[in-house]
Tab-separated table of C-alpha atoms in Angstrom:
chain	number	residue	atom	x	y	z
A	1	MET	CA	0.680	5.515	21.204
A	2	PHE	CA	-0.839	3.592	24.157
A	3	LEU	CA	-3.536	1.382	25.594
A	4	LYS	CA	-6.072	3.422	27.680
A	5	LYS	CA	-8.369	0.506	29.296
A	6	ILE	CA	-9.042	-2.916	28.906
A	7	SER	CA	-11.634	-4.714	30.036
A	8	LEU	CA	-11.732	-9.066	30.124
A	9	PHE	CA	-14.648	-11.510	30.334
A	10	ASN	CA	-13.995	-15.299	30.927
A	11	TYR	CA	-10.483	-14.588	30.142
A	12	LYS	CA	-8.176	-17.441	31.347
A	13	ASN	CA	-8.747	-17.107	35.361
A	14	PHE	CA	-10.853	-13.952	35.321
A	15	SER	CA	-14.615	-13.713	35.139
A	16	GLU	CA	-14.558	-10.195	34.749
A	17	ILE	CA	-12.051	-7.414	35.514
A	18	SER	CA	-11.041	-3.726	34.126
A	19	PHE	CA	-7.926	-1.623	34.430
A	20	GLU	CA	-7.044	2.094	33.319
A	21	PHE	CA	-3.827	2.503	32.853
A	22	ASP	CA	-0.913	4.785	32.738
A	23	ALA	CA	0.397	6.150	29.505
A	24	LYS	CA	3.609	4.938	30.842
A	25	ILE	CA	4.261	2.738	33.172
A	26	ASN	CA	1.716	0.140	34.630
A	27	CYS	CA	2.868	-2.910	36.694
A	28	PHE	CA	1.293	-6.044	38.119
A	29	VAL	CA	1.739	-7.593	40.933
A	30	GLY	CA	0.977	-10.501	43.260
A	31	LYS	CA	1.977	-14.294	44.013
A	32	ASN	CA	2.666	-16.636	41.211
A	33	GLY	CA	-0.778	-17.933	39.283
A	34	ILE	CA	-3.064	-15.176	40.571
A	35	GLY	CA	-3.193	-14.071	36.832
A	36	LYS	CA	-0.559	-11.292	36.200
A	37	THR	CA	0.810	-12.847	32.976
A	38	ASN	CA	-2.721	-13.219	31.666
A	39	VAL	CA	-3.351	-9.773	31.926
A	40	LEU	CA	-0.252	-8.943	30.087
A	41	ASP	CA	-1.099	-11.686	27.587
A	42	ALA	CA	-4.697	-10.269	27.097
A	43	ILE	CA	-2.893	-7.123	25.874
A	44	TYR	CA	-0.561	-9.321	23.291
A	45	HIS	CA	-4.521	-10.967	22.111
A	46	LEU	CA	-5.372	-7.430	21.123
A	47	ALA	CA	-2.251	-6.475	18.789
A	48	HIS	CA	-2.262	-9.929	17.479
A	49	GLY	CA	-5.835	-11.549	17.666
A	50	LYS	CA	-4.075	-14.696	19.611
A	51	SER	CA	-2.537	-15.199	22.897
A	52	TYR	CA	1.378	-15.608	22.870
A	53	PHE	CA	1.458	-18.705	25.640
A	54	ASN	CA	-1.311	-20.854	24.140
A	55	PRO	CA	-2.631	-20.118	20.369
A	56	LEU	CA	-5.378	-22.606	21.020
A	57	ALA	CA	-8.523	-19.994	21.404
A	58	VAL	CA	-10.729	-22.540	23.148
A	59	GLN	CA	-8.063	-22.779	25.951
A	60	ASN	CA	-8.265	-19.359	26.860
A	61	ILE	CA	-11.920	-19.673	28.089
A	62	LYS	CA	-12.078	-19.444	31.616
A	63	HIS	CA	-13.231	-23.380	33.072
A	64	ASN	CA	-16.854	-23.807	32.634
A	65	GLU	CA	-17.626	-21.103	30.625
A	66	ASP	CA	-18.132	-20.833	26.628
A	67	PHE	CA	-16.759	-17.601	25.433
A	68	PHE	CA	-14.209	-14.560	26.120
A	69	VAL	CA	-14.146	-11.155	25.215
A	70	ILE	CA	-11.079	-8.746	25.672
A	71	ASP	CA	-11.969	-5.383	25.159
A	72	GLY	CA	-9.070	-2.612	24.833
A	73	GLU	CA	-9.297	1.080	24.298
A	74	PHE	CA	-6.071	2.640	22.626
A	75	GLU	CA	-5.028	6.260	21.821
A	76	LYS	CA	-3.224	6.461	18.816
A	77	GLY	CA	-2.127	9.386	16.636
A	78	ASN	CA	-5.167	11.461	18.599
A	79	ARG	CA	-7.915	9.035	17.705
A	80	THR	CA	-9.272	6.702	19.907
A	81	GLU	CA	-9.265	2.976	18.934
A	82	GLN	CA	-11.499	-0.007	20.180
A	83	ILE	CA	-10.060	-3.183	19.522
A	84	VAL	CA	-12.127	-6.134	20.760
A	85	SER	CA	-11.201	-9.719	20.365
A	86	SER	CA	-13.748	-12.554	21.156
A	87	PHE	CA	-14.315	-16.529	20.988
A	88	LYS	CA	-17.136	-18.852	21.560
A	89	LYS	CA	-16.758	-22.356	21.609
A	90	GLY	CA	-17.759	-23.994	18.155
A	91	GLN	CA	-17.774	-20.636	16.539
A	92	LYS	CA	-15.041	-18.536	14.781
A	93	LYS	CA	-12.994	-15.905	16.457
A	94	ILE	CA	-13.817	-12.670	16.091
A	95	LEU	CA	-11.259	-9.591	15.936
A	96	LYS	CA	-12.870	-5.751	15.823
A	97	ARG	CA	-11.688	-2.983	15.340
A	98	ASN	CA	-14.327	0.304	16.205
A	99	GLY	CA	-16.923	-2.066	15.606
A	100	LYS	CA	-16.094	-3.441	12.214
A	101	MET	CA	-15.059	-7.073	12.248
A	102	TYR	CA	-12.055	-7.901	10.335
A	103	GLU	CA	-12.566	-10.295	7.554
A	104	LYS	CA	-8.618	-11.307	7.841
A	105	PHE	CA	-7.362	-11.243	10.923
A	106	SER	CA	-3.687	-10.856	9.047
A	107	ASP	CA	-5.311	-7.419	7.914
A	108	HIS	CA	-4.836	-5.940	12.008
A	109	ILE	CA	-0.906	-7.257	12.269
A	110	GLY	CA	0.698	-4.559	12.880
A	111	PHE	CA	-1.809	-1.900	13.723
A	112	ILE	CA	-0.893	-2.500	17.540
A	113	PRO	CA	3.050	-2.119	17.473
A	114	LEU	CA	4.105	-4.365	20.586
A	115	VAL	CA	6.913	-6.525	21.891
A	116	ILE	CA	6.337	-9.057	24.741
A	117	ILE	CA	9.862	-10.125	26.686
A	118	SER	CA	9.004	-13.207	28.740
A	119	PRO	CA	10.489	-16.262	30.573
A	120	ALA	CA	8.900	-18.522	27.656
A	121	ASP	CA	11.009	-16.726	25.059
A	122	ASN	CA	13.679	-19.483	26.164
A	123	ASP	CA	11.618	-21.756	23.349
A	124	LEU	CA	13.547	-19.858	20.944
A	125	ILE	CA	16.370	-21.216	22.001
A	126	ILE	CA	15.766	-25.386	23.052
A	127	GLU	CA	12.798	-25.562	20.695
A	128	GLY	CA	13.198	-25.973	16.934
A	129	SER	CA	13.523	-24.465	13.868
A	130	GLU	CA	9.877	-23.193	13.767
A	131	THR	CA	9.902	-21.330	16.726
A	132	ARG	CA	12.804	-19.352	15.284
A	133	ARG	CA	11.130	-18.692	11.965
A	134	ARG	CA	7.601	-17.668	13.701
A	135	PHE	CA	9.997	-15.615	15.515
A	136	ILE	CA	11.465	-13.992	12.540
A	137	ASP	CA	7.977	-13.832	10.381
A	138	SER	CA	6.200	-12.046	12.826
A	139	VAL	CA	8.604	-8.807	13.017
A	140	ILE	CA	8.555	-8.796	9.433
A	141	SER	CA	4.601	-8.960	9.467
A	142	GLN	CA	4.120	-6.328	11.702
A	143	LEU	CA	5.923	-3.887	9.199
A	144	GLU	CA	5.050	-5.468	5.547
A	145	PRO	CA	1.488	-6.556	5.155
A	146	THR	CA	2.689	-8.347	1.489
A	147	TYR	CA	5.216	-10.358	3.188
A	148	LEU	CA	2.463	-12.052	5.464
A	149	GLN	CA	-0.018	-12.554	2.771
A	150	ASP	CA	2.959	-14.581	0.607
A	151	LEU	CA	3.626	-16.466	3.874
A	152	ILE	CA	0.063	-17.679	4.006
A	153	HIS	CA	-0.222	-18.281	0.561
A	154	TYR	CA	3.137	-19.927	0.649
A	155	GLN	CA	1.733	-22.156	3.271
A	156	LYS	CA	-1.625	-23.084	1.631
A	157	ILE	CA	0.370	-24.722	-1.758
A	158	ILE	CA	2.805	-26.278	0.463
A	159	SER	CA	-0.269	-27.979	1.939
A	160	GLN	CA	-1.589	-28.764	-1.532
A	161	ARG	CA	1.829	-29.728	-2.563
A	162	ASN	CA	1.912	-32.311	0.186
A	163	ALA	CA	-1.520	-33.458	-0.263
A	164	LEU	CA	-0.615	-34.177	-4.074
A	165	LEU	CA	2.325	-36.252	-2.722
A	166	LYS	CA	0.143	-38.240	-0.807
A	167	TYR	CA	-1.939	-39.032	-3.455
A	168	PHE	CA	0.571	-39.746	-5.548
A	169	ALA	CA	1.482	-42.581	-2.912
A	170	LEU	CA	-1.595	-44.119	-1.789
A	171	ASN	CA	-2.763	-44.325	-5.553
A	172	HIS	CA	0.830	-45.717	-6.998
A	173	THR	CA	0.731	-42.889	-9.667
A	174	PHE	CA	2.237	-39.765	-10.556
A	175	ASP	CA	1.966	-36.607	-12.618
A	176	ASN	CA	4.612	-34.402	-13.091
A	177	ASP	CA	2.507	-31.325	-14.899
A	178	THR	CA	0.159	-30.955	-11.858
A	179	LEU	CA	3.262	-31.073	-9.640
A	180	SER	CA	4.984	-28.368	-11.760
A	181	ILE	CA	2.052	-25.862	-11.127
A	182	TYR	CA	2.601	-25.541	-7.743
A	183	ASN	CA	6.545	-25.845	-7.920
A	184	GLN	CA	6.553	-22.905	-10.049
A	185	GLN	CA	4.395	-20.740	-7.420
A	186	LEU	CA	6.359	-21.950	-4.915
A	187	ASP	CA	9.091	-20.702	-6.690
A	188	GLY	CA	8.152	-16.857	-6.709
A	189	LEU	CA	6.594	-16.942	-3.436
A	190	GLY	CA	9.697	-18.707	-1.725
A	191	GLN	CA	12.236	-16.462	-3.686
A	192	ARG	CA	10.380	-13.424	-2.031
A	193	ILE	CA	10.135	-14.438	1.331
A	194	PHE	CA	13.819	-15.463	1.319
A	195	GLU	CA	14.806	-12.050	-0.093
A	196	LYS	CA	12.513	-10.152	2.866
A	197	ARG	CA	14.000	-12.580	5.519
A	198	LYS	CA	17.761	-11.796	4.033
A	199	THR	CA	17.147	-8.094	4.026
A	200	PHE	CA	15.528	-8.006	7.412
A	201	ILE	CA	18.354	-10.356	9.254
A	202	ASP	CA	21.021	-7.884	7.404
A	203	ALA	CA	19.388	-4.580	9.154
A	204	PHE	CA	18.560	-6.504	12.625
A	205	VAL	CA	21.730	-8.275	13.246
A	206	PRO	CA	24.051	-4.878	14.247
A	207	ILE	CA	20.748	-3.535	16.307
A	208	PHE	CA	20.964	-6.922	18.126
A	209	ASN	CA	24.743	-6.670	18.722
A	210	LYS	CA	24.658	-3.525	19.571
A	211	HIS	CA	22.150	-4.169	22.589
A	212	HIS	CA	23.834	-7.427	23.320
A	213	GLN	CA	27.194	-5.408	24.115
A	214	SER	CA	25.245	-2.776	26.087
A	215	ILE	CA	23.846	-5.768	27.998
A	216	THR	CA	27.222	-7.560	28.482
A	217	GLY	CA	29.840	-5.169	28.726
A	218	SER	CA	31.097	-6.265	24.996
A	219	GLN	CA	32.394	-9.713	27.054
A	220	GLU	CA	30.927	-12.257	24.746
A	221	THR	CA	30.881	-12.658	21.252
A	222	VAL	CA	27.631	-13.829	19.325
A	223	GLN	CA	25.943	-14.530	16.255
A	224	LEU	CA	22.997	-14.454	14.700
A	225	VAL	CA	23.311	-16.400	11.513
A	226	TYR	CA	20.395	-16.692	9.135
A	227	GLU	CA	20.111	-20.025	7.482
A	228	SER	CA	18.727	-21.284	4.319
A	229	HIS	CA	18.738	-23.336	1.140
A	230	LEU	CA	17.935	-20.949	-0.997
A	231	PHE	CA	21.387	-19.202	-0.549
A	232	GLU	CA	22.839	-21.892	-2.634
A	233	HIS	CA	19.909	-22.904	-4.892
A	234	THR	CA	16.807	-21.419	-6.478
A	235	MET	CA	13.702	-22.298	-4.889
A	236	LEU	CA	12.491	-24.405	-8.096
A	237	ALA	CA	15.605	-26.397	-8.454
A	238	LEU	CA	15.707	-27.123	-4.761
A	239	LEU	CA	11.868	-28.832	-5.427
A	240	GLU	CA	13.063	-30.153	-8.495
A	241	GLY	CA	16.362	-31.430	-6.765
A	242	HIS	CA	14.508	-33.106	-4.222
A	243	LEU	CA	11.749	-34.817	-5.885
A	244	ALA	CA	12.581	-38.734	-5.122
A	245	LYS	CA	12.808	-37.584	-1.270
A	246	ASP	CA	9.821	-35.768	-1.243
A	247	ARG	CA	7.444	-38.696	-3.296
A	248	ALA	CA	9.409	-41.084	-0.754
A	249	LEU	CA	8.703	-38.530	2.591
A	250	GLN	CA	5.025	-38.204	1.014
A	251	TYR	CA	5.871	-34.229	1.670
A	252	THR	CA	7.953	-31.110	0.869
A	253	SER	CA	11.742	-31.785	2.552
A	254	VAL	CA	13.167	-28.345	1.116
A	255	GLY	CA	12.231	-24.789	0.826
A	256	VAL	CA	11.850	-21.547	2.899
A	257	HIS	CA	9.682	-23.255	5.379
A	258	LYS	CA	12.582	-25.142	6.822
A	259	ASP	CA	14.913	-22.202	7.005
A	260	ASP	CA	16.246	-21.680	10.818
A	261	LEU	CA	18.222	-18.760	12.671
A	262	ALA	CA	21.297	-19.862	14.418
A	263	PHE	CA	22.099	-18.738	17.928
A	264	GLN	CA	25.254	-18.947	18.493
A	265	ILE	CA	28.143	-18.022	21.214
A	266	ASP	CA	32.052	-17.927	19.723
A	267	GLY	CA	30.488	-19.985	16.948
A	268	PHE	CA	28.872	-22.715	19.077
A	269	PRO	CA	25.036	-23.359	19.402
A	270	ILE	CA	23.844	-21.350	22.231
A	271	LYS	CA	21.456	-24.110	23.563
A	272	LYS	CA	24.658	-26.335	24.370
A	273	PHE	CA	27.320	-24.172	25.020
A	274	GLY	CA	25.852	-21.081	26.642
A	275	SER	CA	25.473	-20.613	30.102
A	276	GLN	CA	22.083	-19.735	31.719
A	277	GLY	CA	22.975	-16.176	32.151
A	278	GLN	CA	24.571	-15.789	28.615
A	279	GLN	CA	21.343	-17.264	27.174
A	280	LYS	CA	19.156	-14.915	28.956
A	281	SER	CA	21.244	-11.834	27.624
A	282	PHE	CA	21.067	-13.209	24.143
A	283	LEU	CA	17.273	-13.472	24.521
A	284	ILE	CA	16.946	-10.046	25.910
A	285	ALA	CA	18.875	-8.043	23.401
A	286	LEU	CA	16.992	-9.929	20.359
A	287	LYS	CA	13.834	-8.836	22.076
A	288	LEU	CA	15.231	-5.167	22.498
A	289	ALA	CA	16.673	-5.193	18.742
A	290	GLN	CA	13.035	-6.399	18.153
A	291	PHE	CA	11.458	-3.237	19.807
A	292	GLU	CA	14.047	-0.671	18.367
A	293	PHE	CA	13.838	-2.036	14.460
A	294	VAL	CA	9.864	-1.831	15.105
A	295	LYS	CA	10.346	1.544	16.158
A	296	LYS	CA	12.439	2.602	13.471
A	297	GLN	CA	10.457	1.087	10.913
A	298	SER	CA	7.159	1.750	11.819
A	299	GLY	CA	7.841	5.354	13.465
A	300	GLU	CA	6.016	4.309	16.551
A	301	LYS	CA	7.086	3.526	20.204
A	302	PRO	CA	5.695	-0.424	20.567
A	303	ILE	CA	4.006	-1.222	23.755
A	304	LEU	CA	6.269	-3.228	25.597
A	305	LEU	CA	5.633	-5.912	28.107
A	306	PHE	CA	7.916	-7.051	30.761
A	307	ASP	CA	6.389	-10.348	31.926
A	308	ASP	CA	8.375	-11.729	35.430
A	309	ILE	CA	11.149	-9.940	33.970
A	310	PHE	CA	12.645	-8.651	37.085
A	311	ASP	CA	12.649	-12.138	38.824
A	312	LYS	CA	14.982	-13.630	36.057
A	313	LEU	CA	17.268	-10.985	35.592
A	314	ASP	CA	20.455	-9.421	37.925
A	315	GLU	CA	20.814	-6.282	38.644
A	316	THR	CA	23.218	-4.751	35.961
A	317	ARG	CA	20.648	-5.921	33.452
A	318	VAL	CA	17.686	-4.611	35.495
A	319	SER	CA	19.891	-1.133	35.594
A	320	LYS	CA	20.157	-1.164	32.148
A	321	ILE	CA	16.643	-1.439	31.448
A	322	VAL	CA	15.940	1.039	33.922
A	323	GLU	CA	18.421	3.600	31.985
A	324	MET	CA	16.770	2.842	28.701
A	325	VAL	CA	13.513	3.787	30.299
A	326	ASN	CA	14.833	7.116	31.516
A	327	GLN	CA	16.369	7.950	27.971
A	328	GLU	CA	12.727	7.983	26.921
A	329	GLU	CA	13.655	5.143	24.343
A	330	PHE	CA	10.258	3.372	25.660
A	331	GLY	CA	7.146	4.099	25.024
A	332	GLN	CA	4.310	2.496	27.230
A	333	LEU	CA	5.390	-0.311	29.639
A	334	PHE	CA	3.839	-3.029	31.491
A	335	ILE	CA	5.357	-5.113	33.836
A	336	SER	CA	4.787	-7.947	35.998
A	337	ASP	CA	6.378	-9.220	39.115
A	338	THR	CA	5.886	-10.970	42.592
A	339	HIS	CA	7.359	-8.302	44.968
A	340	ARG	CA	5.746	-4.933	44.938
A	341	GLU	CA	8.291	-3.377	47.095
A	342	ARG	CA	10.955	-4.328	44.671
A	343	THR	CA	8.793	-3.066	41.798
A	344	GLU	CA	8.009	0.172	43.061
A	345	ALA	CA	11.547	0.470	43.945
A	346	ILE	CA	12.690	0.111	40.416
A	347	VAL	CA	9.972	1.837	39.004
A	348	LYS	CA	10.484	5.253	41.025
A	349	THR	CA	13.850	5.254	39.859
A	350	THR	CA	12.762	5.948	36.396
A	351	HIS	CA	10.957	9.020	37.087
A	352	GLN	CA	8.216	8.698	35.277
A	353	SER	CA	4.478	8.515	35.774
A	354	TYR	CA	3.328	4.838	36.839
A	355	LYS	CA	0.665	2.763	38.440
A	356	ILE	CA	0.520	-0.382	40.190
A	357	PHE	CA	-2.192	-2.882	40.351
A	358	SER	CA	-2.213	-5.701	42.807
A	359	LEU	CA	-4.071	-8.898	42.192
């Protein structure tokens, strides 16, 4: 599978621009702020129905315009697939495949397997647990549509339960029977989500460790640890046991929506005890593991986006990535960089076909 061409209209800093791509390596070079990352984000947008960097659709429209359109043509399984994502101010975002509009964006997730490696991934380390849960959920959702439906349903019921808790507090009332209906629904959904996350982490961690050892030469000991209340209690027991707290807080304080993925080095949080280089190695290993996991599970090589990658890596890490390209482990690659000469020199060592676009 690969992206053949893309056209952008009023997307971020572009009024109108089109590209035709090589099936293997494509590089966008130019100064900072010129729009290299925006092209990569548009490709991500076609796979996920939203921006990687700014999920608010209205903020992806070019200034002084009122709509954007991203039109992409993919080659997938000897078929041409046209994916179009568009948005107009004041209206719903639209996602189409071969002219037919998706009723639910979730039906599209996983159709275009894709992994992005970006400096913005540092948020996985420095931000809160929601960012790391989103990482777990995005990987599983690409491969299991039922998981995404469970997740959407779970979040909807959590919102309804929270609204009920607020209603009780405002009206100085309480109805345990109504609350129990939500608890029972959350119990089944929460348990399924927990089991899927646990199964995923069990399969993912060995792949992550392999990539991390390869990148660092086995010099460091790192851990990915799935943290969930459901290791010790059922969802129902958690909800019933924290009822007094939830009533006081007026929201649901326990459940799989509070899960986390701990990033550790030698048993300590990498956020506090890892150097910049160690954090960088950790994140690249995480994303390469995501790539391999999706490839194994889907049977397809995902499109791989390297945003500003060679600016952030030392020669050892770059040569490791180049080696993987040479071994045909990757499918289609998109790279952004500020230095054309550096990018071309690296790409030439892969002995693969390539195109360079100067912006």
